[in-house]
PDB file of C-alpha atoms in Angstrom:
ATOM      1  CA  UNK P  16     112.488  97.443  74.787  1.00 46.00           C
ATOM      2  CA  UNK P  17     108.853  97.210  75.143  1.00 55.00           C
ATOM      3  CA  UNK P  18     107.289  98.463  78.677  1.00 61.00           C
ATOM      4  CA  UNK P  19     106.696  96.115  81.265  1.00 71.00           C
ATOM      5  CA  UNK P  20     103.176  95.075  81.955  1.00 80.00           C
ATOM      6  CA  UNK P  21     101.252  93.480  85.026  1.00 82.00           C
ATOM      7  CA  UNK P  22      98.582  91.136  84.861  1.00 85.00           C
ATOM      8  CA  UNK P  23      95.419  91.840  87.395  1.00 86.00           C
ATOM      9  CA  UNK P  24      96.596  89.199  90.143  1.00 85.00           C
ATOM     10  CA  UNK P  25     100.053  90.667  89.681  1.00 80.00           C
ATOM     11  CA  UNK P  26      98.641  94.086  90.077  1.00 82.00           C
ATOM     12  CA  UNK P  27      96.702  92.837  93.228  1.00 79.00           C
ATOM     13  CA  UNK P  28      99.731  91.230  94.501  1.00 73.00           C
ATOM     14  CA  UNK P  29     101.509  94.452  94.686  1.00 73.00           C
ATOM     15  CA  UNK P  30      99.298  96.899  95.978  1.00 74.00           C
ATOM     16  CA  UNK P  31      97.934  94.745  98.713  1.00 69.00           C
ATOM     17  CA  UNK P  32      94.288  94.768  97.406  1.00 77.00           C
ATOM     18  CA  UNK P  33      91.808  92.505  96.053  1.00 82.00           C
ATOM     19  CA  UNK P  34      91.978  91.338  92.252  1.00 84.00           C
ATOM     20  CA  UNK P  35      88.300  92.477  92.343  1.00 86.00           C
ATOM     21  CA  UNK P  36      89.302  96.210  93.515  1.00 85.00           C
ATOM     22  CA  UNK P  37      92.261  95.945  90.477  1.00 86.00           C
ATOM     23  CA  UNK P  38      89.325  95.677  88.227  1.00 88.00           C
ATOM     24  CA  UNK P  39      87.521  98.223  89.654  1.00 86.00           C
ATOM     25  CA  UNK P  40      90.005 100.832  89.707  1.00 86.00           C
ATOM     26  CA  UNK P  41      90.543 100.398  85.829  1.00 87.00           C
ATOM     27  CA  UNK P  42      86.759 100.806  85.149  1.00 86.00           C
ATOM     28  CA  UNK P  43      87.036 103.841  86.033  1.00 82.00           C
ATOM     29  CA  UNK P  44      89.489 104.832  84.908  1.00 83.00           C
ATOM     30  CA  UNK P  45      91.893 105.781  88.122  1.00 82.00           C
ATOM     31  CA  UNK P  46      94.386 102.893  87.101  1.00 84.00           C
ATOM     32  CA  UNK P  47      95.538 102.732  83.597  1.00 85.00           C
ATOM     33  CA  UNK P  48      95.369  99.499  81.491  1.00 86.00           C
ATOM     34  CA  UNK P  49      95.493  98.233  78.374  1.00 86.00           C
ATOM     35  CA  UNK P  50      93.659  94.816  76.833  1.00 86.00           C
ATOM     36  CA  UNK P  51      96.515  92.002  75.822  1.00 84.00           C
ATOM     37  CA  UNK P  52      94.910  88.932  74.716  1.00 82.00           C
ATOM     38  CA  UNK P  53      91.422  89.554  76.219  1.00 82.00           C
ATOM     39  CA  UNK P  54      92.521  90.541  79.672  1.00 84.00           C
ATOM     40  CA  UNK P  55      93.496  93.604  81.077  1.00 88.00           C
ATOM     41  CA  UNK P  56      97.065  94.549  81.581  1.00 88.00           C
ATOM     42  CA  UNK P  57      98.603  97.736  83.745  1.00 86.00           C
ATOM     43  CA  UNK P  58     101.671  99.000  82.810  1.00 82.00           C
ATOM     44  CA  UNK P  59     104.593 100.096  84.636  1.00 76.00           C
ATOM     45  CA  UNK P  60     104.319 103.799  83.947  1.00 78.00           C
ATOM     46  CA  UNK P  61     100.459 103.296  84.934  1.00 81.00           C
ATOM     47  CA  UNK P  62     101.429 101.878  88.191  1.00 79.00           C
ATOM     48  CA  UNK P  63     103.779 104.640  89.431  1.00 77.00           C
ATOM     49  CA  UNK P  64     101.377 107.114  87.725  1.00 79.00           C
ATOM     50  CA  UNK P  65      98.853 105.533  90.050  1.00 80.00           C
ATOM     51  CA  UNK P  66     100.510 105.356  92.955  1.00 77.00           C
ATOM     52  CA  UNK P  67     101.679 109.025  93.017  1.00 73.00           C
ATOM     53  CA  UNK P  68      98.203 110.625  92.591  1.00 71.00           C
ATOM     54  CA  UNK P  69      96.811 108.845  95.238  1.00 66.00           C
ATOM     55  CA  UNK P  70      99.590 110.155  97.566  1.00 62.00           C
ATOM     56  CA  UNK P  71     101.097 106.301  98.191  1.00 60.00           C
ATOM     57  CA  UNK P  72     105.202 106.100  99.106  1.00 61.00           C
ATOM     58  CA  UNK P  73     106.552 104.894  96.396  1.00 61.00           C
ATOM     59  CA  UNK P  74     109.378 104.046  98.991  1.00 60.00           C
ATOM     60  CA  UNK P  75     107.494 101.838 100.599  1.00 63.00           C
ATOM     61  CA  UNK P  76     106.168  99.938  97.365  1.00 63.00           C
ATOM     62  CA  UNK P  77     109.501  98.934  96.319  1.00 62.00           C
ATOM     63  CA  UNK P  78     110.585  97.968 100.131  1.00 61.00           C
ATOM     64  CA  UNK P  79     107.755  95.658 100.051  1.00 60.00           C
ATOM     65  CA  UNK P  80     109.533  94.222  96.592  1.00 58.00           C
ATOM     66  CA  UNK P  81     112.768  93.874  98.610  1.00 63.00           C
ATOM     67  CA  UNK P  82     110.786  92.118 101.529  1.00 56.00           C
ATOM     68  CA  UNK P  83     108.977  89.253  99.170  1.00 48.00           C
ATOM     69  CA  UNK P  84     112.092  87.966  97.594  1.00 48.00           C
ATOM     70  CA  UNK P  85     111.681  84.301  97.607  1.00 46.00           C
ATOM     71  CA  UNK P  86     112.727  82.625 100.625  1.00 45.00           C
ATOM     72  CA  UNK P  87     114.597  79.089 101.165  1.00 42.00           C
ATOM     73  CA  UNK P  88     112.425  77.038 102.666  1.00 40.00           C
ATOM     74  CA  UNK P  89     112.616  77.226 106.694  1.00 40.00           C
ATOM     75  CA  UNK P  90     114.216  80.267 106.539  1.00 40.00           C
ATOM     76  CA  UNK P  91     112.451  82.096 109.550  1.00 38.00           C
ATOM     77  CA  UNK P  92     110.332  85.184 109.428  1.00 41.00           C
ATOM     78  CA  UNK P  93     109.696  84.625 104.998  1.00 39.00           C
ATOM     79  CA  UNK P  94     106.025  84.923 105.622  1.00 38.00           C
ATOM     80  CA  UNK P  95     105.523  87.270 108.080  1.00 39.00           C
ATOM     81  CA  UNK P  96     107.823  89.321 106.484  1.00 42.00           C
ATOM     82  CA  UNK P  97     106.033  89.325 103.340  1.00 40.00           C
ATOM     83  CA  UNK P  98     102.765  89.624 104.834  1.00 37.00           C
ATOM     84  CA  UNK P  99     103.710  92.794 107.009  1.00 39.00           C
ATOM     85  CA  UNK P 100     105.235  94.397 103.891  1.00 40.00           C
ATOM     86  CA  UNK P 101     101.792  93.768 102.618  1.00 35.00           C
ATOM     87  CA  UNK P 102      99.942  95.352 105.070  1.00 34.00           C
ATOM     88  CA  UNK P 103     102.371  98.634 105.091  1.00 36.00           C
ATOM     89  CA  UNK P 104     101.730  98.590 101.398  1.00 32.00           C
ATOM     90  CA  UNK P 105      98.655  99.910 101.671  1.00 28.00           C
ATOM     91  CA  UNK P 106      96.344 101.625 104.891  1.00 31.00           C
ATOM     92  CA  UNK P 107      92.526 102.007 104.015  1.00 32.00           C
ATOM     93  CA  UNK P 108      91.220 104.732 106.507  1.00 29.00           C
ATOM     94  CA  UNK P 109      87.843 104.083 105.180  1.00 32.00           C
ATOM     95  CA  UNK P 110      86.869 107.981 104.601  1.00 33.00           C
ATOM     96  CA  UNK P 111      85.900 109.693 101.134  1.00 33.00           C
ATOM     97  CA  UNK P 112      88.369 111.528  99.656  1.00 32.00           C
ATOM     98  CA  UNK P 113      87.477 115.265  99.483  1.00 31.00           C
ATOM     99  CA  UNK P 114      89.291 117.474  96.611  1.00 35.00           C
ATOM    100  CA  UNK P 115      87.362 120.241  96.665  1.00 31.00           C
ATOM    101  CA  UNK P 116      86.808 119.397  93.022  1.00 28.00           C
ATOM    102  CA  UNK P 117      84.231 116.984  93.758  1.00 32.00           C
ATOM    103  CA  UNK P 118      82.609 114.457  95.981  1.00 30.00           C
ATOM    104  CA  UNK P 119      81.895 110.431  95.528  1.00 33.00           C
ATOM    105  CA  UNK P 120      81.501 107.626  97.476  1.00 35.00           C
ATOM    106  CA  UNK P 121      84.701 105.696  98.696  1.00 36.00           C
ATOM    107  CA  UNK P 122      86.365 103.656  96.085  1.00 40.00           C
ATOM    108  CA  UNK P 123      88.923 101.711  95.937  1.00 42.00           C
ATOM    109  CA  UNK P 124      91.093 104.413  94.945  1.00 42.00           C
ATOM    110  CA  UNK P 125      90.330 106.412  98.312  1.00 40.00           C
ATOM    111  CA  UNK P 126      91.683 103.241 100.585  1.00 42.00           C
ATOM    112  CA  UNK P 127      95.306 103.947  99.885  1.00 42.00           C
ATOM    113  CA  UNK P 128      97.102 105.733 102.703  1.00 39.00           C
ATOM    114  CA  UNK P 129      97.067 109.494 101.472  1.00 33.00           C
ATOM    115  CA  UNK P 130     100.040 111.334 103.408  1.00 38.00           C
ATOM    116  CA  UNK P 131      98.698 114.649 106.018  1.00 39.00           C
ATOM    117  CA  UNK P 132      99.147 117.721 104.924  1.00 37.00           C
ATOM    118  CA  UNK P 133      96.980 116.560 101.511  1.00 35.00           C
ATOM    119  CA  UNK P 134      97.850 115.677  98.181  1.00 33.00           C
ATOM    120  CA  UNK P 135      99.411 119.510  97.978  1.00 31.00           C
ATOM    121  CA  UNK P 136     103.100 117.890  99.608  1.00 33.00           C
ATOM    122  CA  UNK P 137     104.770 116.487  96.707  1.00 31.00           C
ATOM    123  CA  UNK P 138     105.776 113.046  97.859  1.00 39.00           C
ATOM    124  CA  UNK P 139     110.138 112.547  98.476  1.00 48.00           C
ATOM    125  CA  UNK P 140     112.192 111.618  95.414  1.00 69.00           C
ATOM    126  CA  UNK P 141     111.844 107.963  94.440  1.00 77.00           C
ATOM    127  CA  UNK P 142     115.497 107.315  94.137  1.00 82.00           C
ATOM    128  CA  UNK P 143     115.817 109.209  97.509  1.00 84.00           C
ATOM    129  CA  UNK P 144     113.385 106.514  99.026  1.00 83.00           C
ATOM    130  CA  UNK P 145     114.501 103.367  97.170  1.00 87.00           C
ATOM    131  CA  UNK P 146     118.281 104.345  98.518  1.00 90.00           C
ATOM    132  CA  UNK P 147     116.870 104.511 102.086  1.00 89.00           C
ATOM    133  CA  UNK P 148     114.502 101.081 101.324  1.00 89.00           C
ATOM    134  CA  UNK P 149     117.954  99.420 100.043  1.00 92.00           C
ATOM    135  CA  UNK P 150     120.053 100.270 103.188  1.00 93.00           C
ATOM    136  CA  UNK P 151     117.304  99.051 105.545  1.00 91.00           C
ATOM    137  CA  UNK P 152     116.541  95.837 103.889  1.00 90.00           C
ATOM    138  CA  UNK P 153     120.499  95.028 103.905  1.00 92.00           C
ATOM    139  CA  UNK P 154     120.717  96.224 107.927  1.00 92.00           C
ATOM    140  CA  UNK P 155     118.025  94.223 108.922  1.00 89.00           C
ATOM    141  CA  UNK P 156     119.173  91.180 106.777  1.00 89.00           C
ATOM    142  CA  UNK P 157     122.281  91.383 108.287  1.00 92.00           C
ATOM    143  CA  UNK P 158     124.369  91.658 104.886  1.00 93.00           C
ATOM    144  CA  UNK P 159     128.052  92.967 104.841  1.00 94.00           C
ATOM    145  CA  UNK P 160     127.812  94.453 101.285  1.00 95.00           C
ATOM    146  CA  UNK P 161     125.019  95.320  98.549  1.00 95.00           C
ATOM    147  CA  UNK P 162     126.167  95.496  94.776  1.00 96.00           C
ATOM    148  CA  UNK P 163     124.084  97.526  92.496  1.00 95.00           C
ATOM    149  CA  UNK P 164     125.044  97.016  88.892  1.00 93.00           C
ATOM    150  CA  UNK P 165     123.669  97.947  85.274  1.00 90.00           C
ATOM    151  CA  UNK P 166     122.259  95.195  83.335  1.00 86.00           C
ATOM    152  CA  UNK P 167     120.521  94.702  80.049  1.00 81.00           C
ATOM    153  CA  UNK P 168     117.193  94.378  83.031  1.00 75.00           C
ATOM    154  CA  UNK P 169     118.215  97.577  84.126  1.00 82.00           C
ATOM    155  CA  UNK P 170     119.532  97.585  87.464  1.00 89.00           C
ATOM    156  CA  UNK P 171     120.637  93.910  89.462  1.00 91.00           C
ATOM    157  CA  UNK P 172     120.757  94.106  93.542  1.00 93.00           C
ATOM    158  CA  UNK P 173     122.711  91.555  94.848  1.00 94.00           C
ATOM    159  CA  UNK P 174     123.186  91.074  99.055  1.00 94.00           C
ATOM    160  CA  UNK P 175     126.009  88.981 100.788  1.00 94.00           C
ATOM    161  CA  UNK P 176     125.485  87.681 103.788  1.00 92.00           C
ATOM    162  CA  UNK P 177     127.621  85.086 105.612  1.00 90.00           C
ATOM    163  CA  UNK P 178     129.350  84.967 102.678  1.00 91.00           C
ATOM    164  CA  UNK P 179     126.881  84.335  99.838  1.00 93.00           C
ATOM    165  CA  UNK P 180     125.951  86.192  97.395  1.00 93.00           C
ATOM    166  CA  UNK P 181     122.312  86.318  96.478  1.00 91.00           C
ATOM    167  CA  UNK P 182     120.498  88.051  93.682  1.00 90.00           C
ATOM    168  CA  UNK P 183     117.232  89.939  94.028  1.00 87.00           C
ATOM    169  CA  UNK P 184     115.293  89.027  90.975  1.00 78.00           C
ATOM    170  CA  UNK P 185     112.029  90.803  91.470  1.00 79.00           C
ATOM    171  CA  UNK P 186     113.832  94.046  91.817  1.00 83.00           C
ATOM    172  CA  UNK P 187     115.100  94.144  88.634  1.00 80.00           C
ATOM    173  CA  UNK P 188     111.769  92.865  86.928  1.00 77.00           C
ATOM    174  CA  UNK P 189     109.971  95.646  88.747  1.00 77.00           C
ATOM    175  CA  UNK P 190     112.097  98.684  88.927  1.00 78.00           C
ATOM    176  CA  UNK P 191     110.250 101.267  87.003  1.00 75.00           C
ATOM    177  CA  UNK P 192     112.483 102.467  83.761  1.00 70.00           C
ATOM    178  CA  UNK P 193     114.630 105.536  84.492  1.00 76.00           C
ATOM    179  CA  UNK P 194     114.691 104.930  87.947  1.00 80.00           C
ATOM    180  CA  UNK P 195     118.355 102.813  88.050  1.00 85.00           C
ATOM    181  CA  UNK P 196     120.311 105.714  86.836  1.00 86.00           C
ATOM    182  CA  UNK P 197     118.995 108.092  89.569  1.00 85.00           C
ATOM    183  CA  UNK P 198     119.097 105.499  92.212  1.00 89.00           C
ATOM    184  CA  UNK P 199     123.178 105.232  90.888  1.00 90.00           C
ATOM    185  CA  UNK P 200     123.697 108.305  90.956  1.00 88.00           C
ATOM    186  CA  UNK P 201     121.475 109.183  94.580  1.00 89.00           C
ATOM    187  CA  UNK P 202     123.912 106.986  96.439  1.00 91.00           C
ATOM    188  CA  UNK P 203     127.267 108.703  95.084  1.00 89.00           C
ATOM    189  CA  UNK P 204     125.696 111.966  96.266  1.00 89.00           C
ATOM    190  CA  UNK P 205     125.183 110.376  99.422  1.00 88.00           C
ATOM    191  CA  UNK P 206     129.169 109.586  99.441  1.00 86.00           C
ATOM    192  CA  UNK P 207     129.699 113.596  98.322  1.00 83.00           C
ATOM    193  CA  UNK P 208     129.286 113.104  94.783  1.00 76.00           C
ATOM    194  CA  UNK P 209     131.607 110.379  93.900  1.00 72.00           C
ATOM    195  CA  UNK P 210     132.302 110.147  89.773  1.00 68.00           C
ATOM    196  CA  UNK P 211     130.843 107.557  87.717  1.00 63.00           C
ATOM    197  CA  UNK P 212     134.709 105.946  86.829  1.00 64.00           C
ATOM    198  CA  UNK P 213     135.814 104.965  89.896  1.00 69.00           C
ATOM    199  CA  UNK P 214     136.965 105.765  93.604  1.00 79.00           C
ATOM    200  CA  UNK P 215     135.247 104.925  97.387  1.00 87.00           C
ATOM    201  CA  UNK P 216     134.189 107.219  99.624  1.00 88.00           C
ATOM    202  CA  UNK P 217     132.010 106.718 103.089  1.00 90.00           C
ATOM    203  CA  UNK P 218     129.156 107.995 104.179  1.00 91.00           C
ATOM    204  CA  UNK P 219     126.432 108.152 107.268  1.00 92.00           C
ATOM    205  CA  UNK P 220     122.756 108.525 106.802  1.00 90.00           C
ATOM    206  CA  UNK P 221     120.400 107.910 109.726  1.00 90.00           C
ATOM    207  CA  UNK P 222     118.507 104.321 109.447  1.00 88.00           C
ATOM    208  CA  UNK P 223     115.828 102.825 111.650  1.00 83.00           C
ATOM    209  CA  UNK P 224     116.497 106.307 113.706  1.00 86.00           C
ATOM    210  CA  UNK P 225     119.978 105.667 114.264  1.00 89.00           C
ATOM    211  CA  UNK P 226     122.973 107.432 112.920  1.00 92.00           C
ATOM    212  CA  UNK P 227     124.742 104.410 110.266  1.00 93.00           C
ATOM    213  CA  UNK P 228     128.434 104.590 108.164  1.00 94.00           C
ATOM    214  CA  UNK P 229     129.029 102.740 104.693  1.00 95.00           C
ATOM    215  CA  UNK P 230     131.229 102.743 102.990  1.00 93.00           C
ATOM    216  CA  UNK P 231     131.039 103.167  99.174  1.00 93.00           C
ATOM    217  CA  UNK P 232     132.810 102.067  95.830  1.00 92.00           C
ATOM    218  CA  UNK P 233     132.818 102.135  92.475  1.00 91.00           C
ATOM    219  CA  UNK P 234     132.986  99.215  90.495  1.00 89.00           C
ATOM    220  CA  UNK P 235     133.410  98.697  86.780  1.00 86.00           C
ATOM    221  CA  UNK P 236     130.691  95.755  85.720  1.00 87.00           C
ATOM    222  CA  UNK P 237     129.826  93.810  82.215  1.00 86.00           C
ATOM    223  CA  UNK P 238     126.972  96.549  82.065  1.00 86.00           C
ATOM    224  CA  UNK P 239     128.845  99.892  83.297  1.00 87.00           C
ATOM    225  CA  UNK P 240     129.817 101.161  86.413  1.00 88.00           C
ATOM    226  CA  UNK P 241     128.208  99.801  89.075  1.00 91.00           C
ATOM    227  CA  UNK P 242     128.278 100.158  93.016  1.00 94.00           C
ATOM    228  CA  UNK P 243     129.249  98.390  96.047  1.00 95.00           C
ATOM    229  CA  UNK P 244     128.078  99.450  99.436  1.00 95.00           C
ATOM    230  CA  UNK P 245     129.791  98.040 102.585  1.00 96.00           C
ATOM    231  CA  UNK P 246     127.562  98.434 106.125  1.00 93.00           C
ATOM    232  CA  UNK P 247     130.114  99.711 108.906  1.00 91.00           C
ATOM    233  CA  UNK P 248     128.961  97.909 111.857  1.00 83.00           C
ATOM    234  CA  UNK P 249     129.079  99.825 114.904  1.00 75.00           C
TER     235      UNK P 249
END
């Protein structure tokens, strides 16, 4: 299956930044991109690439996927929602970035957040922070059960809440490749290392800064095993 590309806007979109600063970025060379039809277009493997040089949570990229789903219309807190996942996309401290290697003026490259301690700290393992992303995002939306399940996509994340099911679309669309498997398999260690076949376990992990149970279980899907994950509420 061919790798997933981004247009500029899309790009933009994601990262929080101006198409203009997209462009930028790709002329020289910090963002990788290849021409499609006459425009430029930035792969999935050049995004996460991109985003882990410059020191961005890759955690908080994909939370602000989960927080842009589309809304209903009148459905309260859509916008500001999306907007504030926006903003926590990317901080621009307005300072040069200093490697030691070299100095140059502030680009657009040098605006996104860059953690302390330097670029040395290898950033948290993505599955690691998508798991966390996943069980915040169903907490605050007040769902009683997430399904993860393997599709010909990659990986589908379904909520219900109240009693409805509803699909994430944009998650599966922009889950980098590779990454279902290990997100799979990051939430059975969670639950002690639960086998692929089948079983439930629970589990507590501390969300939001407070101490949370789920419960876990394995479910056989169309497209393999898949997961259901069932918030205990306290």
């Amino acid at each position: 299956m061919a790798e997933r590309l981004y247009s500029i806007q899309q790009t933009a979109d994601l990262l929080g930044i101006p198409a203009a600063e997209v462009r930028q970025l790709i002329q020289a060379g910090t963002l990788e991109a290849e021409r499609v039809a006459g425009d430029d277009r930035v792969s999935e493997r050049g995004l996460v690439r991109f985003l882990s040089t410059q020191g961005v949570d890759l955690g908080r990229v994909l939370r602000a996927v989960l927080a842009e789903e589309d809304e209903r219309p009148g459905e309260v807190g859509a916008s500001a929602q999306s907007a504030t996942s926006r903003a926590a996309l990317i901080e621009s401290p307005h300072e040069p970035v200093r490697d030691g290697l070299n100095t140059r003026r502030t680009s657009p490259a040098a605006k996104c957040s860059i953690p302390r301690g330097g670029p040395s700290e290898p950033p948290r393992d993505a599955a690691a922070q998508l798991a966390d992303a996943i069980l915040r995002d169903a907490l605050d939306r007040g769902a009683d059960a997430v399904f993860l399940e393997p599709a010909a996509e990659g990986l589908t994340l379904k909520l219900r809440v109240a009693g409805r099911v509803r699909e994430k679309p944009r998650f599966a669309r922009r889950l980098p490749r590779g990454l279902g498997p290990r997100l799979l398999a990051r939430f059975r260690a969670m639950a002690g290392g639960l086998p692929d076949g089948a079983g439930s376990a629970a589990f507590e992990v501390t969300v939001n800064g407070r101490r949370r149970a789920f419960g876990l279980e394995v479910r056989a899907t169309a497209g393999g095993p898949g997961l259901a994950i069932y918030p205990v509420r306290p």
